Amino acid sequence: MDAKHLGDDLTVVLHTEAELHARLAEMAREIEADYAEEPPLLVGVLKGAVMVMADLARELRFHAQMDWMAVSSYGKGTKSSGVVKILKDLDADLTNRDVLIVEDIIDSGLTLSWLKENLASRGARSVRICTMLRKPEAMKVQLDVEYVGYDIPADFVVGYGLDYAEDYRNLRDVAILAPHVYGGDA
Ligand code: IMP
Ligand code: MG
């Protein structure tokens, strides 16, 4: 069988599975404290946030309701317009809900900036953001992010839900993708 190895195209492991889990546990304690009155509705952004959501939700010591959205950004790679198309909308009514968006990574911040406003406009009482990873150097908009796992360099990373052309999502660690894979500079 010509099985493709997960590890061949990776350069550096940025964060191991154990580190990600340990950091998520710390974030969960903060979230529990901040939402002591009423648990938030966790809103995951498909598909990348699946792993973060699964691990964060199980770490939280309260009833963690989950809902999901799928969005796609227009103009990616050329000019990020920040215009987002909803591919799959939430099932839940957000009226008077405290919403916690759960994301894998914030790059330019344009997608989440749009999403935060969109969810707030549906009558949510509050909308906060929790992301496993953030690339501060790549951010193009001012965006308040309440819970950040790790700030990372602006390299292209994969694993723990993050893909390149739909591959690598099931890698347990977060690793930098070798530039030769996507034709970038080393
Ligand atoms: P932005 O913050 O609007 O630029 O877009 C964030 C989205 O781009 C994330 O939800 C990912 O789907 C994708 N993305 C950004 N950086 C990376 C990366 O390093 N690896 C994989 N996907 C990424
Ligand atoms: Mg994503």
PDB file of C-alpha atoms and ligand atoms in Angstrom:
ATOM      1  CA  MET A   1       0.000   0.000   0.000  1.00  0.00           C
ATOM      2  CA  ASP A   2       1.252   3.420  -0.904  1.00  0.00           C
ATOM      3  CA  ALA A   3       0.023   5.134   2.252  1.00  0.00           C
ATOM      4  CA  LYS A   4       0.989   8.776   2.532  1.00  0.00           C
ATOM      5  CA  HIS A   5       2.874   9.535   5.712  1.00  0.00           C
ATOM      6  CA  LEU A   6       1.612  12.418   7.770  1.00  0.00           C
ATOM      7  CA  GLY A   7       5.056  13.563   8.798  1.00  0.00           C
ATOM      8  CA  ASP A   8       6.947  13.817   5.515  1.00  0.00           C
ATOM      9  CA  ASP A   9       5.947  17.341   4.599  1.00  0.00           C
ATOM     10  CA  LEU A  10       6.377  18.976   7.977  1.00  0.00           C
ATOM     11  CA  THR A  11       9.300  21.017   9.206  1.00  0.00           C
ATOM     12  CA  VAL A  12       8.844  21.956  12.865  1.00  0.00           C
ATOM     13  CA  VAL A  13       6.318  20.805  15.425  1.00  0.00           C
ATOM     14  CA  LEU A  14       5.156  24.034  17.054  1.00  0.00           C
ATOM     15  CA  HIS A  15       2.902  22.548  19.705  1.00  0.00           C
ATOM     16  CA  THR A  16       2.499  18.919  20.661  1.00  0.00           C
ATOM     17  CA  GLU A  17      -0.803  17.317  21.451  1.00  0.00           C
ATOM     18  CA  ALA A  18       0.143  17.316  25.155  1.00  0.00           C
ATOM     19  CA  GLU A  19       0.878  21.063  25.087  1.00  0.00           C
ATOM     20  CA  LEU A  20      -2.381  21.820  23.323  1.00  0.00           C
ATOM     21  CA  HIS A  21      -4.348  19.822  25.877  1.00  0.00           C
ATOM     22  CA  ALA A  22      -2.569  21.403  28.821  1.00  0.00           C
ATOM     23  CA  ARG A  23      -3.188  24.895  27.478  1.00  0.00           C
ATOM     24  CA  LEU A  24      -6.842  24.100  26.773  1.00  0.00           C
ATOM     25  CA  ALA A  25      -7.259  22.995  30.389  1.00  0.00           C
ATOM     26  CA  GLU A  26      -5.976  26.396  31.560  1.00  0.00           C
ATOM     27  CA  MET A  27      -8.288  28.186  29.154  1.00  0.00           C
ATOM     28  CA  ALA A  28     -11.223  26.094  30.359  1.00  0.00           C
ATOM     29  CA  ARG A  29     -10.625  27.213  33.957  1.00  0.00           C
ATOM     30  CA  GLU A  30     -10.709  30.858  32.805  1.00  0.00           C
ATOM     31  CA  ILE A  31     -13.881  30.283  30.803  1.00  0.00           C
ATOM     32  CA  GLU A  32     -15.572  28.555  33.748  1.00  0.00           C
ATOM     33  CA  ALA A  33     -14.746  31.503  35.971  1.00  0.00           C
ATOM     34  CA  ASP A  34     -15.936  34.075  33.427  1.00  0.00           C
ATOM     35  CA  TYR A  35     -19.223  32.278  32.781  1.00  0.00           C
ATOM     36  CA  ALA A  36     -19.982  31.300  36.373  1.00  0.00           C
ATOM     37  CA  GLU A  37     -23.556  32.619  36.100  1.00  0.00           C
ATOM     38  CA  GLU A  38     -24.577  30.843  32.908  1.00  0.00           C
ATOM     39  CA  PRO A  39     -22.665  28.611  30.489  1.00  0.00           C
ATOM     40  CA  PRO A  40     -22.179  30.061  27.002  1.00  0.00           C
ATOM     41  CA  LEU A  41     -23.327  28.474  23.773  1.00  0.00           C
ATOM     42  CA  LEU A  42     -20.163  27.200  22.103  1.00  0.00           C
ATOM     43  CA  VAL A  43     -20.176  28.006  18.389  1.00  0.00           C
ATOM     44  CA  GLY A  44     -17.622  26.073  16.375  1.00  0.00           C
ATOM     45  CA  VAL A  45     -16.493  27.122  12.936  1.00  0.00           C
ATOM     46  CA  LEU A  46     -16.296  24.133  10.622  1.00  0.00           C
ATOM     47  CA  LYS A  47     -14.191  22.334   9.791  1.00  0.00           C
ATOM     48  CA  GLY A  48     -10.998  23.484  11.478  1.00  0.00           C
ATOM     49  CA  ALA A  49     -12.436  23.974  14.961  1.00  0.00           C
ATOM     50  CA  VAL A  50     -13.646  20.393  15.343  1.00  0.00           C
ATOM     51  CA  MET A  51     -10.642  19.249  17.390  1.00  0.00           C
ATOM     52  CA  VAL A  52     -10.504  22.342  19.601  1.00  0.00           C
ATOM     53  CA  MET A  53     -14.229  22.124  20.234  1.00  0.00           C
ATOM     54  CA  ALA A  54     -14.077  18.424  21.111  1.00  0.00           C
ATOM     55  CA  ASP A  55     -11.241  18.897  23.576  1.00  0.00           C
ATOM     56  CA  LEU A  56     -12.376  22.214  25.058  1.00  0.00           C
ATOM     57  CA  ALA A  57     -15.971  21.087  25.533  1.00  0.00           C
ATOM     58  CA  ARG A  58     -14.895  17.941  27.378  1.00  0.00           C
ATOM     59  CA  GLU A  59     -12.579  19.989  29.568  1.00  0.00           C
ATOM     60  CA  LEU A  60     -15.333  22.372  30.671  1.00  0.00           C
ATOM     61  CA  ARG A  61     -17.057  21.548  33.942  1.00  0.00           C
ATOM     62  CA  PHE A  62     -20.479  22.821  32.960  1.00  0.00           C
ATOM     63  CA  HIS A  63     -23.173  21.926  30.436  1.00  0.00           C
ATOM     64  CA  ALA A  64     -21.477  22.853  27.191  1.00  0.00           C
ATOM     65  CA  GLN A  65     -24.026  23.174  24.412  1.00  0.00           C
ATOM     66  CA  MET A  66     -22.459  23.184  20.968  1.00  0.00           C
ATOM     67  CA  ASP A  67     -23.576  24.524  17.640  1.00  0.00           C
ATOM     68  CA  TRP A  68     -21.766  24.790  14.329  1.00  0.00           C
ATOM     69  CA  MET A  69     -21.353  27.136  11.402  1.00  0.00           C
ATOM     70  CA  ALA A  70     -19.524  26.774   8.145  1.00  0.00           C
ATOM     71  CA  VAL A  71     -18.328  29.927   6.411  1.00  0.00           C
ATOM     72  CA  SER A  72     -16.108  30.755   3.475  1.00  0.00           C
ATOM     73  CA  SER A  73     -14.213  33.962   2.835  1.00  0.00           C
ATOM     74  CA  TYR A  74     -14.286  35.589  -0.545  1.00  0.00           C
ATOM     75  CA  GLY A  75     -11.098  36.907  -2.089  1.00  0.00           C
ATOM     76  CA  LYS A  76      -8.743  34.698  -0.143  1.00  0.00           C
ATOM     77  CA  GLY A  77      -5.174  34.782  -1.450  1.00  0.00           C
ATOM     78  CA  THR A  78      -5.771  37.860  -3.539  1.00  0.00           C
ATOM     79  CA  LYS A  79      -7.487  40.570  -1.558  1.00  0.00           C
ATOM     80  CA  SER A  80      -9.169  39.559   1.672  1.00  0.00           C
ATOM     81  CA  SER A  81     -12.325  41.594   1.563  1.00  0.00           C
ATOM     82  CA  GLY A  82     -13.670  40.294   4.833  1.00  0.00           C
ATOM     83  CA  VAL A  83     -16.882  39.423   3.031  1.00  0.00           C
ATOM     84  CA  VAL A  84     -17.994  36.048   4.271  1.00  0.00           C
ATOM     85  CA  LYS A  85     -20.536  33.608   2.913  1.00  0.00           C
ATOM     86  CA  ILE A  86     -22.454  31.357   5.303  1.00  0.00           C
ATOM     87  CA  LEU A  87     -22.359  27.783   4.005  1.00  0.00           C
ATOM     88  CA  LYS A  88     -24.065  26.254   7.030  1.00  0.00           C
ATOM     89  CA  ASP A  89     -25.882  28.340   9.586  1.00  0.00           C
ATOM     90  CA  LEU A  90     -26.530  27.718  13.266  1.00  0.00           C
ATOM     91  CA  ASP A  91     -29.511  25.739  14.488  1.00  0.00           C
ATOM     92  CA  ALA A  92     -29.755  27.688  17.738  1.00  0.00           C
ATOM     93  CA  ASP A  93     -31.611  30.929  18.381  1.00  0.00           C
ATOM     94  CA  LEU A  94     -29.107  33.363  19.839  1.00  0.00           C
ATOM     95  CA  THR A  95     -31.568  35.713  21.499  1.00  0.00           C
ATOM     96  CA  ASN A  96     -30.176  36.586  24.937  1.00  0.00           C
ATOM     97  CA  ARG A  97     -27.525  33.885  24.702  1.00  0.00           C
ATOM     98  CA  ASP A  98     -23.916  34.305  25.696  1.00  0.00           C
ATOM     99  CA  VAL A  99     -22.019  33.050  22.692  1.00  0.00           C
ATOM    100  CA  LEU A 100     -18.456  31.801  22.717  1.00  0.00           C
ATOM    101  CA  ILE A 101     -17.014  31.339  19.235  1.00  0.00           C
ATOM    102  CA  VAL A 102     -14.514  28.472  19.163  1.00  0.00           C
ATOM    103  CA  GLU A 103     -11.875  28.708  16.440  1.00  0.00           C
ATOM    104  CA  ASP A 104      -8.731  26.904  15.407  1.00  0.00           C
ATOM    105  CA  ILE A 105      -6.734  29.886  14.182  1.00  0.00           C
ATOM    106  CA  ILE A 106      -6.966  33.617  13.634  1.00  0.00           C
ATOM    107  CA  ASP A 107      -4.887  34.808  10.716  1.00  0.00           C
ATOM    108  CA  SER A 108      -5.995  38.163   9.261  1.00  0.00           C
ATOM    109  CA  GLY A 109      -8.894  38.241  11.694  1.00  0.00           C
ATOM    110  CA  LEU A 110     -11.297  39.243   8.917  1.00  0.00           C
ATOM    111  CA  THR A 111     -13.469  36.131   9.144  1.00  0.00           C
ATOM    112  CA  LEU A 112     -13.983  36.364  12.877  1.00  0.00           C
ATOM    113  CA  SER A 113     -14.446  40.094  12.840  1.00  0.00           C
ATOM    114  CA  TRP A 114     -17.343  39.571  10.444  1.00  0.00           C
ATOM    115  CA  LEU A 115     -18.689  36.571  12.342  1.00  0.00           C
ATOM    116  CA  LYS A 116     -18.632  38.334  15.692  1.00  0.00           C
ATOM    117  CA  GLU A 117     -20.746  41.167  14.324  1.00  0.00           C
ATOM    118  CA  ASN A 118     -23.070  38.800  12.538  1.00  0.00           C
ATOM    119  CA  LEU A 119     -23.788  36.803  15.696  1.00  0.00           C
ATOM    120  CA  ALA A 120     -24.157  39.937  17.812  1.00  0.00           C
ATOM    121  CA  SER A 121     -26.766  41.251  15.368  1.00  0.00           C
ATOM    122  CA  ARG A 122     -28.940  38.204  16.099  1.00  0.00           C
ATOM    123  CA  GLY A 123     -29.636  39.395  19.610  1.00  0.00           C
ATOM    124  CA  ALA A 124     -26.926  37.557  21.498  1.00  0.00           C
ATOM    125  CA  ARG A 125     -26.265  39.020  24.931  1.00  0.00           C
ATOM    126  CA  SER A 126     -22.515  38.680  24.455  1.00  0.00           C
ATOM    127  CA  VAL A 127     -20.153  37.299  21.853  1.00  0.00           C
ATOM    128  CA  ARG A 128     -16.625  36.334  22.788  1.00  0.00           C
ATOM    129  CA  ILE A 129     -13.885  34.485  20.957  1.00  0.00           C
ATOM    130  CA  CYS A 130     -11.741  31.532  21.950  1.00  0.00           C
ATOM    131  CA  THR A 131      -9.016  30.432  19.548  1.00  0.00           C
ATOM    132  CA  MET A 132      -6.335  27.793  19.868  1.00  0.00           C
ATOM    133  CA  LEU A 133      -3.871  29.736  17.706  1.00  0.00           C
ATOM    134  CA  ARG A 134      -3.363  33.317  16.578  1.00  0.00           C
ATOM    135  CA  LYS A 135      -0.880  34.923  14.186  1.00  0.00           C
ATOM    136  CA  PRO A 136      -0.460  38.447  15.579  1.00  0.00           C
ATOM    137  CA  GLU A 137       1.779  39.560  12.697  1.00  0.00           C
ATOM    138  CA  ALA A 138      -0.857  38.631  10.121  1.00  0.00           C
ATOM    139  CA  MET A 139      -3.777  40.435  11.727  1.00  0.00           C
ATOM    140  CA  LYS A 140      -5.360  43.101   9.530  1.00  0.00           C
ATOM    141  CA  VAL A 141      -8.140  44.270  11.799  1.00  0.00           C
ATOM    142  CA  GLN A 142      -8.435  45.184  15.426  1.00  0.00           C
ATOM    143  CA  LEU A 143     -10.207  42.260  17.050  1.00  0.00           C
ATOM    144  CA  ASP A 144     -10.676  41.528  20.729  1.00  0.00           C
ATOM    145  CA  VAL A 145      -9.948  37.875  21.405  1.00  0.00           C
ATOM    146  CA  GLU A 146     -10.700  36.868  24.964  1.00  0.00           C
ATOM    147  CA  TYR A 147      -9.086  33.427  25.002  1.00  0.00           C
ATOM    148  CA  VAL A 148      -5.944  32.607  23.014  1.00  0.00           C
ATOM    149  CA  GLY A 149      -4.104  29.300  23.249  1.00  0.00           C
ATOM    150  CA  TYR A 150      -0.838  30.267  21.606  1.00  0.00           C
ATOM    151  CA  ASP A 151       0.413  33.154  19.515  1.00  0.00           C
ATOM    152  CA  ILE A 152       2.472  31.748  16.647  1.00  0.00           C
ATOM    153  CA  PRO A 153       4.592  33.125  13.781  1.00  0.00           C
ATOM    154  CA  ALA A 154       2.938  33.862  10.434  1.00  0.00           C
ATOM    155  CA  ASP A 155       3.992  30.521   8.924  1.00  0.00           C
ATOM    156  CA  PHE A 156       1.447  28.165   7.403  1.00  0.00           C
ATOM    157  CA  VAL A 157       0.632  25.506   9.955  1.00  0.00           C
ATOM    158  CA  VAL A 158      -1.353  22.284   9.831  1.00  0.00           C
ATOM    159  CA  GLY A 159      -2.696  19.693  12.224  1.00  0.00           C
ATOM    160  CA  TYR A 160      -5.140  19.643  15.102  1.00  0.00           C
ATOM    161  CA  GLY A 161      -7.960  20.488  12.705  1.00  0.00           C
ATOM    162  CA  LEU A 162      -5.978  22.779  10.425  1.00  0.00           C
ATOM    163  CA  ASP A 163      -5.640  21.668   6.832  1.00  0.00           C
ATOM    164  CA  TYR A 164      -3.755  22.237   3.662  1.00  0.00           C
ATOM    165  CA  ALA A 165      -6.072  21.278   0.774  1.00  0.00           C
ATOM    166  CA  GLU A 166      -8.129  19.239   3.275  1.00  0.00           C
ATOM    167  CA  ASP A 167      -5.172  17.094   4.364  1.00  0.00           C
ATOM    168  CA  TYR A 168      -3.364  17.036   7.726  1.00  0.00           C
ATOM    169  CA  ARG A 169      -6.414  17.825   9.852  1.00  0.00           C
ATOM    170  CA  ASN A 170      -6.021  14.564  11.763  1.00  0.00           C
ATOM    171  CA  LEU A 171      -2.409  15.200  12.708  1.00  0.00           C
ATOM    172  CA  ARG A 172      -2.303  15.334  16.506  1.00  0.00           C
ATOM    173  CA  ASP A 173       0.298  18.107  16.789  1.00  0.00           C
ATOM    174  CA  VAL A 174       0.422  21.557  15.203  1.00  0.00           C
ATOM    175  CA  ALA A 175       3.326  21.717  12.769  1.00  0.00           C
ATOM    176  CA  ILE A 176       4.721  24.072  10.157  1.00  0.00           C
ATOM    177  CA  LEU A 177       4.063  22.834   6.638  1.00  0.00           C
ATOM    178  CA  ALA A 178       7.179  22.634   4.492  1.00  0.00           C
ATOM    179  CA  PRO A 179       7.035  25.441   1.906  1.00  0.00           C
ATOM    180  CA  HIS A 180       7.786  23.013  -0.950  1.00  0.00           C
ATOM    181  CA  VAL A 181       4.347  21.453  -0.384  1.00  0.00           C
ATOM    182  CA  TYR A 182       2.502  24.621  -1.346  1.00  0.00           C
ATOM    183  CA  GLY A 183       5.168  26.125  -3.558  1.00  0.00           C
ATOM    184  CA  GLY A 184       6.249  28.818  -1.125  1.00  0.00           C
ATOM    185  CA  ASP A 185       9.711  30.070  -0.203  1.00  0.00           C
ATOM    186  CA  ALA A 186      11.732  28.136   2.352  1.00  0.00           C
TER     187      ALA A 186
HETATM  188  P1  IMP B   1      -8.710  34.946   8.618  1.00  0.00           P
HETATM  189  O1  IMP B   1      -8.402  35.107  10.080  1.00  0.00           O
HETATM  190  O2  IMP B   1      -9.988  35.575   8.195  1.00  0.00           O
HETATM  191  O3  IMP B   1      -7.556  35.366   7.758  1.00  0.00           O
HETATM  192  O4  IMP B   1      -8.913  33.423   8.262  1.00  0.00           O
HETATM  193  C1  IMP B   1      -8.725  32.416   9.151  1.00  0.00           C
HETATM  194  C2  IMP B   1      -8.942  31.105   8.440  1.00  0.00           C
HETATM  195  O5  IMP B   1      -7.932  30.879   7.450  1.00  0.00           O
HETATM  196  C3  IMP B   1      -8.824  29.981   9.439  1.00  0.00           C
HETATM  197  O6  IMP B   1     -10.079  29.669   9.997  1.00  0.00           O
HETATM  198  C4  IMP B   1      -8.246  28.872   8.606  1.00  0.00           C
HETATM  199  O7  IMP B   1      -9.280  28.163   7.977  1.00  0.00           O
HETATM  200  C5  IMP B   1      -7.424  29.565   7.561  1.00  0.00           C
HETATM  201  N1  IMP B   1      -5.988  29.629   7.933  1.00  0.00           N
HETATM  202  C6  IMP B   1      -5.287  30.721   8.265  1.00  0.00           C
HETATM  203  N2  IMP B   1      -4.019  30.437   8.558  1.00  0.00           N
HETATM  204  C7  IMP B   1      -3.905  29.096   8.405  1.00  0.00           C
HETATM  205  C8  IMP B   1      -2.800  28.167   8.566  1.00  0.00           C
HETATM  206  O8  IMP B   1      -1.653  28.507   8.924  1.00  0.00           O
HETATM  207  N3  IMP B   1      -3.078  26.865   8.316  1.00  0.00           N
HETATM  208  C9  IMP B   1      -4.314  26.437   7.940  1.00  0.00           C
HETATM  209  N4  IMP B   1      -5.366  27.256   7.779  1.00  0.00           N
HETATM  210  C10 IMP B   1      -5.159  28.581   8.009  1.00  0.00           C
HETATM  211 MG    MG B   2     -11.197  27.882  10.383  1.00  0.00          MG
END
